[in-house]
PDB file of C-alpha atoms in Angstrom:
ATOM      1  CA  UNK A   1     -11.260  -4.081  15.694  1.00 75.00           C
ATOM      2  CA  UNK A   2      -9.745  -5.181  12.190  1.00 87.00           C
ATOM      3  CA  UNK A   3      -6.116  -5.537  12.587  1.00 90.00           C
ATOM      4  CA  UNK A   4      -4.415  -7.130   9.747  1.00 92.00           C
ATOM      5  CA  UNK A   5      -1.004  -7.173  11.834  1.00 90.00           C
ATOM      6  CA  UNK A   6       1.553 -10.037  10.278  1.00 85.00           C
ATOM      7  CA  UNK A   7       3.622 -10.592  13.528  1.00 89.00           C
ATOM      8  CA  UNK A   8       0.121 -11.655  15.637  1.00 86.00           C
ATOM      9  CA  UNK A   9      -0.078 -14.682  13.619  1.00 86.00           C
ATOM     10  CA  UNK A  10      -2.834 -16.197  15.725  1.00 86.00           C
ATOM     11  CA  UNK A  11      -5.332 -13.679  13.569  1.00 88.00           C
ATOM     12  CA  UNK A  12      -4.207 -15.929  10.417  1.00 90.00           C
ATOM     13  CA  UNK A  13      -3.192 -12.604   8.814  1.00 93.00           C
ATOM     14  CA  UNK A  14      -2.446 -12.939   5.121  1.00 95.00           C
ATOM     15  CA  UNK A  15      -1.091  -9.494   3.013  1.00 95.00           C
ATOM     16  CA  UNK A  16      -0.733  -9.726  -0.720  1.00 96.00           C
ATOM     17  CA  UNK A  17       1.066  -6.242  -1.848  1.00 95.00           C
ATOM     18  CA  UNK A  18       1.761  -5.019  -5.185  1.00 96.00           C
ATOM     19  CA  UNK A  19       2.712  -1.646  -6.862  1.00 95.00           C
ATOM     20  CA  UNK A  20       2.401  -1.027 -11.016  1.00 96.00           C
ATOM     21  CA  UNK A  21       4.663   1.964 -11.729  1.00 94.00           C
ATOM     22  CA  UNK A  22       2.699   3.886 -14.759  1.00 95.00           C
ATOM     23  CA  UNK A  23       3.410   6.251 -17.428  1.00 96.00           C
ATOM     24  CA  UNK A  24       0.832   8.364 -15.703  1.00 97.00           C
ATOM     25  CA  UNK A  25      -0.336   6.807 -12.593  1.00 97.00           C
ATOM     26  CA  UNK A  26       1.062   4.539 -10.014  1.00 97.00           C
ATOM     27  CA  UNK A  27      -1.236   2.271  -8.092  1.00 97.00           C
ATOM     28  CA  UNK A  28      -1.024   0.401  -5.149  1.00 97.00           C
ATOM     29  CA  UNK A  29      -2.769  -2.703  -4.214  1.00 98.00           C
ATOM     30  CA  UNK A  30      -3.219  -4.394  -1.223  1.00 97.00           C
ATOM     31  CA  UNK A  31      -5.347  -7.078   0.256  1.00 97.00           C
ATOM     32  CA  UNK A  32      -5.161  -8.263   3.996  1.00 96.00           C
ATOM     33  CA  UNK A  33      -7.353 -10.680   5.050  1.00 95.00           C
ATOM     34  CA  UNK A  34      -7.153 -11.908   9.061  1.00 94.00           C
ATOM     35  CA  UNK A  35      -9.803 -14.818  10.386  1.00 92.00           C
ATOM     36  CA  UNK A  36     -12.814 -12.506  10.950  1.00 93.00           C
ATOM     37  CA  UNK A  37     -12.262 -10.192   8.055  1.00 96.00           C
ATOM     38  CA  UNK A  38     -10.819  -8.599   4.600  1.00 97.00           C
ATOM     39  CA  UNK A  39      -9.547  -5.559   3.479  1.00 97.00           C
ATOM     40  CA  UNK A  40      -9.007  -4.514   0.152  1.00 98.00           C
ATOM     41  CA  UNK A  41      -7.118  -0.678  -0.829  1.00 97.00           C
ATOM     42  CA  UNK A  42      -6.269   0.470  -3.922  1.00 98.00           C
ATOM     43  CA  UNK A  43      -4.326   3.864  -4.399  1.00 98.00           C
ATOM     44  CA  UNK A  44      -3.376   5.970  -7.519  1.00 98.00           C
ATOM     45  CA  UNK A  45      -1.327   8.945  -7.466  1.00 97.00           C
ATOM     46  CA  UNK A  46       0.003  10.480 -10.446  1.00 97.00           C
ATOM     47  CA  UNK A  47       3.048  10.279 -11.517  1.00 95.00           C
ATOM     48  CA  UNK A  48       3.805  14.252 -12.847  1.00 95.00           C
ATOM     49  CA  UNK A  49       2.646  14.959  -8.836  1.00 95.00           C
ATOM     50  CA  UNK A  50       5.095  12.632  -7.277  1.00 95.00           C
ATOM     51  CA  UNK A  51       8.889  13.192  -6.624  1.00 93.00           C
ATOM     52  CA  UNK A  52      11.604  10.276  -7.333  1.00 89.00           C
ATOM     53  CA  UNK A  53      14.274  10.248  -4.996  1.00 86.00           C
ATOM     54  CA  UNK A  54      17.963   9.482  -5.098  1.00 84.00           C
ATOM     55  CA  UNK A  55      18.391   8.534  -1.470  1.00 81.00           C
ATOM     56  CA  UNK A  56      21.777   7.938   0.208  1.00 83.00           C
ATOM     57  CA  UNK A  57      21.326   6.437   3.666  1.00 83.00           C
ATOM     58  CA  UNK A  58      23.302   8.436   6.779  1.00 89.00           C
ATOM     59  CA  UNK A  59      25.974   5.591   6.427  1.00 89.00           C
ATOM     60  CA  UNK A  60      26.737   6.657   2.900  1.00 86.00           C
ATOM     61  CA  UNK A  61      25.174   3.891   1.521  1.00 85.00           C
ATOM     62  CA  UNK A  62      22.417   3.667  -1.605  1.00 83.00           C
ATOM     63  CA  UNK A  63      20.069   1.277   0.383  1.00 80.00           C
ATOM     64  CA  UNK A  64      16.772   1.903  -2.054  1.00 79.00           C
ATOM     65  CA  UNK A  65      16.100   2.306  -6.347  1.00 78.00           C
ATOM     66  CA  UNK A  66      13.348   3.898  -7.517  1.00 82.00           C
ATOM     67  CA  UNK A  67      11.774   6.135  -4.597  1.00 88.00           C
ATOM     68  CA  UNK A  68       8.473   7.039  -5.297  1.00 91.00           C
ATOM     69  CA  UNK A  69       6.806   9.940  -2.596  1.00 92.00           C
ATOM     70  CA  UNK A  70       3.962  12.036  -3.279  1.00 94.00           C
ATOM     71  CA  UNK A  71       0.901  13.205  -1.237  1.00 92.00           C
ATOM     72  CA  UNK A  72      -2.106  13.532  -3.781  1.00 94.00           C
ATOM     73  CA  UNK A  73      -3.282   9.816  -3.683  1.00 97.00           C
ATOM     74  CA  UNK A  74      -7.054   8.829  -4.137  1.00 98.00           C
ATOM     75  CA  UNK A  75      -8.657   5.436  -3.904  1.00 98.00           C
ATOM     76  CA  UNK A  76     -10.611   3.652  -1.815  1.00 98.00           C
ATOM     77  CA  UNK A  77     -11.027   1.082   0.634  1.00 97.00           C
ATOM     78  CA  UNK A  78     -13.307  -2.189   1.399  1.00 98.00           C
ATOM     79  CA  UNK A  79     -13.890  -3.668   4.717  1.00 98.00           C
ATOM     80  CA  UNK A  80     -15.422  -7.330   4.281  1.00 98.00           C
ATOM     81  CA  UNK A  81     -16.657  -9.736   6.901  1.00 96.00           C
ATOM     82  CA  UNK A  82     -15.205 -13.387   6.072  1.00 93.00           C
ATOM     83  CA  UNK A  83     -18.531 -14.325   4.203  1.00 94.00           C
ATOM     84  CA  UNK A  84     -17.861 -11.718   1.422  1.00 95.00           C
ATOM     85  CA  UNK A  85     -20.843  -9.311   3.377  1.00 97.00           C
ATOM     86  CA  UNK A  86     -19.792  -5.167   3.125  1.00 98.00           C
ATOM     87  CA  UNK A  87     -18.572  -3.923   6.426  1.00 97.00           C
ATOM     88  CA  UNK A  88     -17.785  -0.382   5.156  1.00 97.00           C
ATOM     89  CA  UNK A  89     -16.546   1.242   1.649  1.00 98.00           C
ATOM     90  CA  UNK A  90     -14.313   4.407   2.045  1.00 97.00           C
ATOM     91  CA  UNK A  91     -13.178   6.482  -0.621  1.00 98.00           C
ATOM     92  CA  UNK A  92      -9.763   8.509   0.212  1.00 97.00           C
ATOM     93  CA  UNK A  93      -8.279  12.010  -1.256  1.00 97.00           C
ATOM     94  CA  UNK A  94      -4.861  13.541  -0.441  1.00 96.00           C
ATOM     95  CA  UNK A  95      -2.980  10.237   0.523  1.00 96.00           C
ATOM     96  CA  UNK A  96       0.441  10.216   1.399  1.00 94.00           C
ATOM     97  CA  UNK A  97       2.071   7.719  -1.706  1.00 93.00           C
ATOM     98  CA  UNK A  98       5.356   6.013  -0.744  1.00 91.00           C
ATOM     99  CA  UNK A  99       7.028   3.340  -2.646  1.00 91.00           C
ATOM    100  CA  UNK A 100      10.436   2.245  -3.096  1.00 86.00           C
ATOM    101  CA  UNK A 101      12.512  -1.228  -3.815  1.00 81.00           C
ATOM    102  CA  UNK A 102      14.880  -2.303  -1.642  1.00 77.00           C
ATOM    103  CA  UNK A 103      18.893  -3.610  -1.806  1.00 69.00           C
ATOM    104  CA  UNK A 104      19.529  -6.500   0.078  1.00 63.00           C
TER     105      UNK A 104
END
């Protein structure tokens, strides 16, 4: 009912992603927004509770820096009708937390 898929581009589906790596806390933020609707999620997970990963891909190659996995995240998330009105507000516990950058 709320899809906020990017490749079914008739839904107008706009993501805006960003991650703030913290002394103490990483947080993720994301807001998707299709033609009916808006999502907003933030996500913390601390840092001392999350492992940082080294990872060599099968080929032998060092495809990703700074690895970031943990599963302890809490935040929440807000569902939005177009007109700004509250669909539904969800607070989260024991999130899976995945980041990592990418080599082109």
């Amino acid at each position: 009912m709320y899809e906020y898929n990017f490749a079914r581009f008739w839904n107008l589906v706009k993501i805006d992603f960003d991650f703030e790596e913290g002394d103490e806390v990483h947080t993720w933020r994301i807001n998707a927004s299709n033609k009916n609707s808006k999502m907003e999620l933030v996500l913390y997970c601390k840092r001392d509770e999350m492992m940082l990963f080294n990872y060599e891909a099968p080929n032998g190659k060092k495809l990703h820096n700074r690895l970031w996995n943990g599963g302890n995240g809490w935040g929440e998330i807000k569902l939005y009708k177009k007109d700004g009105t509250l669909i539904d507000h969800v607070k989260m516990e024991n999130a899976g937390c995945e980041y990592g950058e990418y080599d082109k």
